mmCIF file with all atom_site columns, N, CA and C in Angstrom:
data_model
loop_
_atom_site.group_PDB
_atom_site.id
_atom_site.type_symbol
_atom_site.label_atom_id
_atom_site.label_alt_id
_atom_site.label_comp_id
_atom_site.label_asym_id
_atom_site.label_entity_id
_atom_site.label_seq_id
_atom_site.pdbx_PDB_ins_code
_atom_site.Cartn_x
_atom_site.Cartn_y
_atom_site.Cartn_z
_atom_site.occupancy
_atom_site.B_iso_or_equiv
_atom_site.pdbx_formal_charge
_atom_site.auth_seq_id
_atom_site.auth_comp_id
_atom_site.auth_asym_id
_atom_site.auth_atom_id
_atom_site.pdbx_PDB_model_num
ATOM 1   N N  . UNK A 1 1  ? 92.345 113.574 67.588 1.00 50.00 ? 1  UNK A N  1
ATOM 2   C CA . UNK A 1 1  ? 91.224 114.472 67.710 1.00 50.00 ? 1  UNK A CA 1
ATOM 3   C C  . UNK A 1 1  ? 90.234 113.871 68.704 1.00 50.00 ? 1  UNK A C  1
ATOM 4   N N  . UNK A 1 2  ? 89.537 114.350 69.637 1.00 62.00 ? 2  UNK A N  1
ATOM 5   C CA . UNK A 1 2  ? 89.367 114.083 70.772 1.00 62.00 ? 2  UNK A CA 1
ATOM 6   C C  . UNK A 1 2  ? 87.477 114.854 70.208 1.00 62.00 ? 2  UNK A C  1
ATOM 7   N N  . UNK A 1 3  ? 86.075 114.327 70.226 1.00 73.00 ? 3  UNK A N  1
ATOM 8   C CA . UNK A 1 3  ? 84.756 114.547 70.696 1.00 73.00 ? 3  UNK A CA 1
ATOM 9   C C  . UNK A 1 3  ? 84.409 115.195 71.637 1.00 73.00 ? 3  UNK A C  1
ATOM 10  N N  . UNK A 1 4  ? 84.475 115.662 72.222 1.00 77.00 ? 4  UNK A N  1
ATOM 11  C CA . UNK A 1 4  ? 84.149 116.430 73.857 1.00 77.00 ? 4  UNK A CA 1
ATOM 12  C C  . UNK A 1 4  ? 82.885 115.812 74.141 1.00 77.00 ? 4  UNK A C  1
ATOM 13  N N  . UNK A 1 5  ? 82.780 115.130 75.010 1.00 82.00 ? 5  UNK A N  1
ATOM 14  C CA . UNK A 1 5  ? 80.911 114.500 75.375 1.00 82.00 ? 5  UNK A CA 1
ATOM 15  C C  . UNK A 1 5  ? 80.592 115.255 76.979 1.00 82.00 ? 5  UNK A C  1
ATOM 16  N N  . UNK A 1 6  ? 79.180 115.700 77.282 1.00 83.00 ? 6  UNK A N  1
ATOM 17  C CA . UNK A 1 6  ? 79.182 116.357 78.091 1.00 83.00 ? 6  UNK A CA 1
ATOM 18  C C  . UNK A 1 6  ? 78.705 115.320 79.366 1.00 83.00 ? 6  UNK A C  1
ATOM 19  N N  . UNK A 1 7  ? 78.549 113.804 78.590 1.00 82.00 ? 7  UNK A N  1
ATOM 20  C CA . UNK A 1 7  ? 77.723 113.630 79.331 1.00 82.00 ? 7  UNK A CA 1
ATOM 21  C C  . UNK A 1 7  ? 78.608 112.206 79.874 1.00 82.00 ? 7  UNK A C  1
ATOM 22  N N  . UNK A 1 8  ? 79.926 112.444 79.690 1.00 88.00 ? 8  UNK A N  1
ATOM 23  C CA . UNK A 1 8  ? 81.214 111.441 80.113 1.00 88.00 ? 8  UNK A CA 1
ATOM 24  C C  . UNK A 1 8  ? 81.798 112.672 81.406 1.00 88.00 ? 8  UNK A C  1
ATOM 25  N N  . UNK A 1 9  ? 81.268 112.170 82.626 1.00 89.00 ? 9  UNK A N  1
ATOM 26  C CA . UNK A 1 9  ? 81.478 112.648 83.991 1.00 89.00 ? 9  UNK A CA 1
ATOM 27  C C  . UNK A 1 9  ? 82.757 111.882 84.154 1.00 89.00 ? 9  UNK A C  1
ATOM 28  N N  . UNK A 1 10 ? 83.447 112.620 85.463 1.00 91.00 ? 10 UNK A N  1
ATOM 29  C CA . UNK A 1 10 ? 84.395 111.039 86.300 1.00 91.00 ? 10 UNK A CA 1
ATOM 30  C C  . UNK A 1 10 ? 83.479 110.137 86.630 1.00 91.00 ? 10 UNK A C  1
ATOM 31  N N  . UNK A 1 11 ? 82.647 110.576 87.162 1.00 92.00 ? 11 UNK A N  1
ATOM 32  C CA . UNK A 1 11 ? 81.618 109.618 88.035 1.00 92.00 ? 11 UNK A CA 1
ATOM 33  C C  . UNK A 1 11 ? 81.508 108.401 86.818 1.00 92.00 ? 11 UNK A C  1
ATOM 34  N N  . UNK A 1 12 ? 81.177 108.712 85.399 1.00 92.00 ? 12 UNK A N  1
ATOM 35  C CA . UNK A 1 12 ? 80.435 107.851 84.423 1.00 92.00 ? 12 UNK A CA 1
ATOM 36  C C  . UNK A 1 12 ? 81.774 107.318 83.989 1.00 92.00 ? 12 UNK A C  1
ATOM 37  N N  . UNK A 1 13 ? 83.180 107.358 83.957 1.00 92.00 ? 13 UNK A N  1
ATOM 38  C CA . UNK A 1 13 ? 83.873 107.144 83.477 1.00 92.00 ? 13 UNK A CA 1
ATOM 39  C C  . UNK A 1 13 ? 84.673 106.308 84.562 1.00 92.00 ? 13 UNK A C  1
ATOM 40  N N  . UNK A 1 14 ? 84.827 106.637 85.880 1.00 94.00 ? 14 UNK A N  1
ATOM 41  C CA . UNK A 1 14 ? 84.901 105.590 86.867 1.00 94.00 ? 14 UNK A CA 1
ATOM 42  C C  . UNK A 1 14 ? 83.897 104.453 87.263 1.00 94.00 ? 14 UNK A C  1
ATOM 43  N N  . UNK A 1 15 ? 82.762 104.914 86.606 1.00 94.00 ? 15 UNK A N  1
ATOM 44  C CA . UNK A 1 15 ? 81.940 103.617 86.624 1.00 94.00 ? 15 UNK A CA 1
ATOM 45  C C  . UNK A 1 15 ? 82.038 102.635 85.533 1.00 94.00 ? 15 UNK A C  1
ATOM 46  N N  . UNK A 1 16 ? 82.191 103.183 84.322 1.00 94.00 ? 16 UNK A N  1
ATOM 47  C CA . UNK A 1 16 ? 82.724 102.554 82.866 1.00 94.00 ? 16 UNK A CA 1
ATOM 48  C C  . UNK A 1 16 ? 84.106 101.940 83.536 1.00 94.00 ? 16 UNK A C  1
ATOM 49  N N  . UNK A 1 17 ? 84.901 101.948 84.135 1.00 95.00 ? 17 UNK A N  1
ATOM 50  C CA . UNK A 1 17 ? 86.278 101.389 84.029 1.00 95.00 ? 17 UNK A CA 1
ATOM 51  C C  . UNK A 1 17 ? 86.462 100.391 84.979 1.00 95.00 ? 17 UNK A C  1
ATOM 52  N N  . UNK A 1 18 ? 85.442 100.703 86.161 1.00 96.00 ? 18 UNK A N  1
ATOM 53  C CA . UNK A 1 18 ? 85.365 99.304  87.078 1.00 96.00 ? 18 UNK A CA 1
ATOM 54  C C  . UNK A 1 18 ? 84.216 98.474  86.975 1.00 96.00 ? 18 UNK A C  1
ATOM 55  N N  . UNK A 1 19 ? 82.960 99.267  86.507 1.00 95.00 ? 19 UNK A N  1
ATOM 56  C CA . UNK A 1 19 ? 82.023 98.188  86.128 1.00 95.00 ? 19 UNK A CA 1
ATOM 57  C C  . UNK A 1 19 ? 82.230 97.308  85.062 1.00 95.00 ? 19 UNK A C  1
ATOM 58  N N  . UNK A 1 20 ? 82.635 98.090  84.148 1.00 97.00 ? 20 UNK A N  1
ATOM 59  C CA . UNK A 1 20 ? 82.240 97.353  82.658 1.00 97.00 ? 20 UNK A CA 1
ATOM 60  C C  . UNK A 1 20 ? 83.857 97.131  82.099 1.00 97.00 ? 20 UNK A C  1
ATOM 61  N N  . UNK A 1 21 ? 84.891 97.941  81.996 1.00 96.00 ? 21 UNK A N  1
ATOM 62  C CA . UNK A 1 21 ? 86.437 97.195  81.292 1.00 96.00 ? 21 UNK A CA 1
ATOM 63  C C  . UNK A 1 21 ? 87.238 96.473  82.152 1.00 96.00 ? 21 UNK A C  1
ATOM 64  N N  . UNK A 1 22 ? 87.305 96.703  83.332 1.00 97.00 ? 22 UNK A N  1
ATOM 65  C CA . UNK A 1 22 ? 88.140 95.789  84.711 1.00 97.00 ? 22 UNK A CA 1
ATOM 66  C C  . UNK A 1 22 ? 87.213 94.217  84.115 1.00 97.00 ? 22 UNK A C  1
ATOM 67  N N  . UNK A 1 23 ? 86.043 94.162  84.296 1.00 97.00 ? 23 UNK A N  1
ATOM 68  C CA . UNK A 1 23 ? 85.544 93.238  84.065 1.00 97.00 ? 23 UNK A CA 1
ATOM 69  C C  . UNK A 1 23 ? 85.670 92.637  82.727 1.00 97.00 ? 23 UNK A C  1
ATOM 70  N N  . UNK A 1 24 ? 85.400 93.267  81.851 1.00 96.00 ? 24 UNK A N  1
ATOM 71  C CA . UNK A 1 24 ? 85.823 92.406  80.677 1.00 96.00 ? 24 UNK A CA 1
ATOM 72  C C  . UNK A 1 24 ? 86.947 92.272  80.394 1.00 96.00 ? 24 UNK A C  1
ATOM 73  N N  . UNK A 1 25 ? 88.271 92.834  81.293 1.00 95.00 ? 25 UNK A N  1
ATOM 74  C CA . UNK A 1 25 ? 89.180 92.326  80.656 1.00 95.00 ? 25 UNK A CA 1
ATOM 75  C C  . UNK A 1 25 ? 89.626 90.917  81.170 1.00 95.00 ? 25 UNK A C  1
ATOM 76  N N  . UNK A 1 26 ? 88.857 91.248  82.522 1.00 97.00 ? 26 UNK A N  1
ATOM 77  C CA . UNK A 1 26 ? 89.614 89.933  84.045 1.00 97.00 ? 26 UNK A CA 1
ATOM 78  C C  . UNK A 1 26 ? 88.399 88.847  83.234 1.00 97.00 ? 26 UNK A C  1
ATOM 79  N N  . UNK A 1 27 ? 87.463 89.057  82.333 1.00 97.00 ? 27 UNK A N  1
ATOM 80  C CA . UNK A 1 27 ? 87.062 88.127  81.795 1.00 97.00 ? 27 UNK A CA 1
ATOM 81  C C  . UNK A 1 27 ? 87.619 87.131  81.027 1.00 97.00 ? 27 UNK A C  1
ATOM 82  N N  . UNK A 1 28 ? 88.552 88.308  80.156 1.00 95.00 ? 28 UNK A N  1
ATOM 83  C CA . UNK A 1 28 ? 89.035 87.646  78.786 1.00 95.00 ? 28 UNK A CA 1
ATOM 84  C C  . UNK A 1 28 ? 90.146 87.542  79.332 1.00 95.00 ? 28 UNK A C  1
ATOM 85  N N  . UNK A 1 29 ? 91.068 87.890  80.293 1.00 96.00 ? 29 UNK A N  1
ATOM 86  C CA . UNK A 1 29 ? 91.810 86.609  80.946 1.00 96.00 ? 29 UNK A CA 1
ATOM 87  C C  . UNK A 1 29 ? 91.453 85.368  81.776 1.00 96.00 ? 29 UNK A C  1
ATOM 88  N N  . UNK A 1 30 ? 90.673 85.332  82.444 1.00 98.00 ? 30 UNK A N  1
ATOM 89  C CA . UNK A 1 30 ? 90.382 83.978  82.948 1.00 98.00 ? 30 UNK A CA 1
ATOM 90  C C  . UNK A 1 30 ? 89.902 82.721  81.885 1.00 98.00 ? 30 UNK A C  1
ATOM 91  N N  . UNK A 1 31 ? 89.432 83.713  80.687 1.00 97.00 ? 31 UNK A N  1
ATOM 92  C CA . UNK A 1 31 ? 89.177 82.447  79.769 1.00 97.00 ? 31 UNK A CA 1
ATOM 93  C C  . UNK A 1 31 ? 90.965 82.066  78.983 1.00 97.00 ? 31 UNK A C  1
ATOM 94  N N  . UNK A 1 32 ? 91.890 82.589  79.740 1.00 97.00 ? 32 UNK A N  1
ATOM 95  C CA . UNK A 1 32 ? 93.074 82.177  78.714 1.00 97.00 ? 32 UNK A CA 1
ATOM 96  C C  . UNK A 1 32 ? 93.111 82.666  77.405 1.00 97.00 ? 32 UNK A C  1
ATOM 97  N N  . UNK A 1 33 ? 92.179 84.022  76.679 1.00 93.00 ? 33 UNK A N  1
ATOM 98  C CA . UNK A 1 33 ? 92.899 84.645  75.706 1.00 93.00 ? 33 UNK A CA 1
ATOM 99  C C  . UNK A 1 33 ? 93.565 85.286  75.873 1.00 93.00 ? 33 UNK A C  1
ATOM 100 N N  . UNK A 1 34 ? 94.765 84.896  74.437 1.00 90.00 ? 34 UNK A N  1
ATOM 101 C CA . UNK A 1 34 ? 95.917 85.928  74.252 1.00 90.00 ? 34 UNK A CA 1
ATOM 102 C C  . UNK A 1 34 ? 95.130 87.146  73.404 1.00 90.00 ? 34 UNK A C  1
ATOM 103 N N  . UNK A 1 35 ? 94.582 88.365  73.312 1.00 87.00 ? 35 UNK A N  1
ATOM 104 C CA . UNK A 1 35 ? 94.126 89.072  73.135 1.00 87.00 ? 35 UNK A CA 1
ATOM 105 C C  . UNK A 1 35 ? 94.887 90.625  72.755 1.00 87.00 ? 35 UNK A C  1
ATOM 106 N N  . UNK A 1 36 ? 94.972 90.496  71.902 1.00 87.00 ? 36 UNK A N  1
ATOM 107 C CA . UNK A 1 36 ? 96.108 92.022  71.419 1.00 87.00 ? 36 UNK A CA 1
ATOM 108 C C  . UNK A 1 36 ? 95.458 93.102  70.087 1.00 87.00 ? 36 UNK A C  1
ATOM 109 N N  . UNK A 1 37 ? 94.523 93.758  70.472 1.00 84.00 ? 37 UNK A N  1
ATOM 110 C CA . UNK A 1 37 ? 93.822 94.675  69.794 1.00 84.00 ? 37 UNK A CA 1
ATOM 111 C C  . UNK A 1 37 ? 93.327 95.585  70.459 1.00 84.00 ? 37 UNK A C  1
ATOM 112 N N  . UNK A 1 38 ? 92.195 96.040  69.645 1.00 85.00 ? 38 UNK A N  1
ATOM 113 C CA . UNK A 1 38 ? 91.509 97.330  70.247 1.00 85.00 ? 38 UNK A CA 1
ATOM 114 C C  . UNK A 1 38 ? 90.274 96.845  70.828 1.00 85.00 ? 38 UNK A C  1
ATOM 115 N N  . UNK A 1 39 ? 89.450 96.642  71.538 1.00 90.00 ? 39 UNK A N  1
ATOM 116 C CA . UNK A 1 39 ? 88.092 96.707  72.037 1.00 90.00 ? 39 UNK A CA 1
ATOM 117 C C  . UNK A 1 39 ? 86.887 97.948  71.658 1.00 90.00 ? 39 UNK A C  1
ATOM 118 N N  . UNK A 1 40 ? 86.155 98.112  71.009 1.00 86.00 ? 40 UNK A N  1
ATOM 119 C CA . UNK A 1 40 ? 85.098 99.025  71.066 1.00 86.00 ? 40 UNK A CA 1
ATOM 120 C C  . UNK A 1 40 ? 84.228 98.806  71.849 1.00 86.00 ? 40 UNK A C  1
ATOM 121 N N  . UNK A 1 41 ? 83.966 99.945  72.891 1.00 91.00 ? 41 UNK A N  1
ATOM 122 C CA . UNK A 1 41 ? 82.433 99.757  74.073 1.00 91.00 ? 41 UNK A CA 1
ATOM 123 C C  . UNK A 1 41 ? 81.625 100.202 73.664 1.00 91.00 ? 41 UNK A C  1
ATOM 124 N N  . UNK A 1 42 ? 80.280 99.831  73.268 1.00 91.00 ? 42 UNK A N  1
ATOM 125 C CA . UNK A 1 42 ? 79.509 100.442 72.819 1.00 91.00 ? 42 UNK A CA 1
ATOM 126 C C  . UNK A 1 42 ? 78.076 100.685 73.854 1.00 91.00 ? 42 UNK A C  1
ATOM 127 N N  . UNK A 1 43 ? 78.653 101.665 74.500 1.00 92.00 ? 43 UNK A N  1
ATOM 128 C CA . UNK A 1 43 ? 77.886 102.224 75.880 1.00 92.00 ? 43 UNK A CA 1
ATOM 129 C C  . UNK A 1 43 ? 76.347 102.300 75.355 1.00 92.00 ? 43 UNK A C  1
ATOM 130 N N  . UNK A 1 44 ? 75.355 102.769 76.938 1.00 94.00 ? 44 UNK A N  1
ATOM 131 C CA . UNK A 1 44 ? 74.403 103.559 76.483 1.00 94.00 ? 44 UNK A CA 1
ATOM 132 C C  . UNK A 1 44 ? 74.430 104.053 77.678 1.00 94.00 ? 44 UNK A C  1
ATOM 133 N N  . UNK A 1 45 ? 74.519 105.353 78.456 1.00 92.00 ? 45 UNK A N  1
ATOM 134 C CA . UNK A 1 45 ? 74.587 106.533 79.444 1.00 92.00 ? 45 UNK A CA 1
ATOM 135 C C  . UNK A 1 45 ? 73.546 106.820 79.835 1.00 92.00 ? 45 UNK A C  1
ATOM 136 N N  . UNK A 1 46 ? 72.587 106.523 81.280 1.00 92.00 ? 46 UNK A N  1
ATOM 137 C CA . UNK A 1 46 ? 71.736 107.233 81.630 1.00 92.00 ? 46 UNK A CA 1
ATOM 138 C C  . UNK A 1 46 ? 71.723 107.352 82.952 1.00 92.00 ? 46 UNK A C  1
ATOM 139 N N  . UNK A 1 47 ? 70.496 107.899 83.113 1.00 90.00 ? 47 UNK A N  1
ATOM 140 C CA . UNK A 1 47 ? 70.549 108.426 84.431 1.00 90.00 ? 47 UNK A CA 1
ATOM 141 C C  . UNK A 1 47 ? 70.847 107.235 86.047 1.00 90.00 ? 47 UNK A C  1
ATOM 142 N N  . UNK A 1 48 ? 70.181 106.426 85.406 1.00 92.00 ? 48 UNK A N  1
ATOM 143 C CA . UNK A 1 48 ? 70.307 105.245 85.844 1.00 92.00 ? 48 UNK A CA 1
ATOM 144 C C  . UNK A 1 48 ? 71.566 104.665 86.196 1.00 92.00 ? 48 UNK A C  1
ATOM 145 N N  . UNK A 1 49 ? 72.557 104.748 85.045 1.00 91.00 ? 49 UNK A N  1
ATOM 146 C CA . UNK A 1 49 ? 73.886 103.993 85.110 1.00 91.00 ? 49 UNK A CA 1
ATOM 147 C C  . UNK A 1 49 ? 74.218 103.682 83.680 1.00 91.00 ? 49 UNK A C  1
ATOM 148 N N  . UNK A 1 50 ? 75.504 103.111 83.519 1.00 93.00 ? 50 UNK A N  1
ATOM 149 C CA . UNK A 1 50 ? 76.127 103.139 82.339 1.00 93.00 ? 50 UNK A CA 1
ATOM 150 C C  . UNK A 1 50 ? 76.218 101.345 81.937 1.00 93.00 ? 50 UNK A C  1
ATOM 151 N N  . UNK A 1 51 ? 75.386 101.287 80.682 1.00 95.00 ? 51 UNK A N  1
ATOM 152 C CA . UNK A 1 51 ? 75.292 99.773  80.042 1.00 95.00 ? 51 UNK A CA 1
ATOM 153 C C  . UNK A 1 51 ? 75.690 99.445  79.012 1.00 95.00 ? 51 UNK A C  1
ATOM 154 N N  . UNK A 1 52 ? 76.423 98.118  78.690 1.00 96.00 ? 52 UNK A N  1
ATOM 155 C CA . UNK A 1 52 ? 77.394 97.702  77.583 1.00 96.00 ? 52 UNK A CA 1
ATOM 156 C C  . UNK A 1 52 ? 76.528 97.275  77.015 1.00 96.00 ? 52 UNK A C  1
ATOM 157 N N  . UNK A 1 53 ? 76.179 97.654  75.632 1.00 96.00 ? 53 UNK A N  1
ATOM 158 C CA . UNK A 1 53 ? 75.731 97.249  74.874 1.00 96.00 ? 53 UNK A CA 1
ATOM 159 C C  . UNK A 1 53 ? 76.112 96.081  73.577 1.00 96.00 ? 53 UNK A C  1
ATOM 160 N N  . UNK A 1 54 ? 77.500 96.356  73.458 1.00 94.00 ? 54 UNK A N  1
ATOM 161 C CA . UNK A 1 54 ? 77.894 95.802  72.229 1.00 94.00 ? 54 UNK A CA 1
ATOM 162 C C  . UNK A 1 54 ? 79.529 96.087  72.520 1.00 94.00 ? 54 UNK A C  1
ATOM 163 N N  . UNK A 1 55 ? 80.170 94.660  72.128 1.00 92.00 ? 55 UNK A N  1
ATOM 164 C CA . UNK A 1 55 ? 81.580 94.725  71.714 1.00 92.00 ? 55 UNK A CA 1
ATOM 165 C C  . UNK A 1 55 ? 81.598 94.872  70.344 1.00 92.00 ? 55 UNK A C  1
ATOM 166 N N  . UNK A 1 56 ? 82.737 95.330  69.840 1.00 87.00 ? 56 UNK A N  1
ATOM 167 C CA . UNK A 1 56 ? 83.218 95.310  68.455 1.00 87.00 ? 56 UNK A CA 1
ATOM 168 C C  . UNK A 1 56 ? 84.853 94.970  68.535 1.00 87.00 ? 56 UNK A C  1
ATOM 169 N N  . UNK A 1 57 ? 85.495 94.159  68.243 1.00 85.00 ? 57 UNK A N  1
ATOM 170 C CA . UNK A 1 57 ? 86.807 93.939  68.168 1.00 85.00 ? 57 UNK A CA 1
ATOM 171 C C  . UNK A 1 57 ? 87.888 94.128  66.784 1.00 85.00 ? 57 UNK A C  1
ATOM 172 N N  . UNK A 1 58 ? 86.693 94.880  66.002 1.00 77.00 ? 58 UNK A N  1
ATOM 173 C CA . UNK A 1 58 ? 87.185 95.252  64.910 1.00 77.00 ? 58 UNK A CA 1
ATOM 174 C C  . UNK A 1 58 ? 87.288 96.735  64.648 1.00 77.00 ? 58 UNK A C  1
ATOM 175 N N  . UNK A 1 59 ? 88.083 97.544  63.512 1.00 69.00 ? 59 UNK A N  1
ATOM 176 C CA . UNK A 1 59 ? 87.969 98.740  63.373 1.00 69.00 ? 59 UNK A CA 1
ATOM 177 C C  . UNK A 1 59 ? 86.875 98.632  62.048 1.00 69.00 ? 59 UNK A C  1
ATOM 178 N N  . UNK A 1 60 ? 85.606 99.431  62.987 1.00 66.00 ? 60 UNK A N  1
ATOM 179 C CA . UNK A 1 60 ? 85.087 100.363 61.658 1.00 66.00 ? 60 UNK A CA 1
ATOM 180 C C  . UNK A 1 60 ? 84.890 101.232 61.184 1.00 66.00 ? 60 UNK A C  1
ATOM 181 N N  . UNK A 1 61 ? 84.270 101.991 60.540 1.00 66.00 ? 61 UNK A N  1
ATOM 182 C CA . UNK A 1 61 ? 84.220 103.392 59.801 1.00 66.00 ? 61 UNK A CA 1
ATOM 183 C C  . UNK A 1 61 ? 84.241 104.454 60.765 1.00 66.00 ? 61 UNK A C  1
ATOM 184 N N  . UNK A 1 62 ? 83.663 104.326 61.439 1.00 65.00 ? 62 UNK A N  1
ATOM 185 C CA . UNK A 1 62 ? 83.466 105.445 62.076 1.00 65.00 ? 62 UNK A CA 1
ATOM 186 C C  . UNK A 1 62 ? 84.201 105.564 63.517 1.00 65.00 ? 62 UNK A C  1
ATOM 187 N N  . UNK A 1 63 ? 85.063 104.490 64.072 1.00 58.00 ? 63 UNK A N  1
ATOM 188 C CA . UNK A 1 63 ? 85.869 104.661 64.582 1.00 58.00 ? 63 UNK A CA 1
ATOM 189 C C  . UNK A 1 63 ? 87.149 104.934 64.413 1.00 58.00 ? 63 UNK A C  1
ATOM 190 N N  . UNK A 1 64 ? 87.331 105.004 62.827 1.00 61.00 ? 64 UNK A N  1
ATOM 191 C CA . UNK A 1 64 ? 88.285 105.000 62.278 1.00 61.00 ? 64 UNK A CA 1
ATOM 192 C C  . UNK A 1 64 ? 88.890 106.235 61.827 1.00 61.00 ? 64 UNK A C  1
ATOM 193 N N  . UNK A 1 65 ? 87.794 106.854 61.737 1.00 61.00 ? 65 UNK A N  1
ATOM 194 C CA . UNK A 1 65 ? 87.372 108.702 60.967 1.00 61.00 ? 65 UNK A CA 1
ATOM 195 C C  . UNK A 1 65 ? 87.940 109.628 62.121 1.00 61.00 ? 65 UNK A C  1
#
């Protein structure tokens, strides 16, 4: 089941994938983790640009629902 957000552009979603996950992932390889899960981004979207607020590497409630 898929949220529809109006406010997840390409533009915001090509910026989410080279600003912020290319990078954390080429992060968490250069530090040598073996890393095999899920990542949660916990964005905040504005006009400005798109900022990581918070990892979560766990499943919780409401990602779960």
């Amino acid at each position: 089941m898929l949220a529809p957000n109006l406010y997840i552009t390409e533009e915001v979603q090509k910026e989410f994938e080279e600003n912020i996950m290319a990078k954390t992932l080429a992060g968490i390889q250069a530090e040598g983790y073996d890393f095999k899960g899920i990542i949660f981004f916990g964005l905040m979207i504005t006009k400005k640009g798109t900022y990581i607020l918070e990892y979560n590497v766990r499943m919780v409630d409401p990602e779960t629902q």
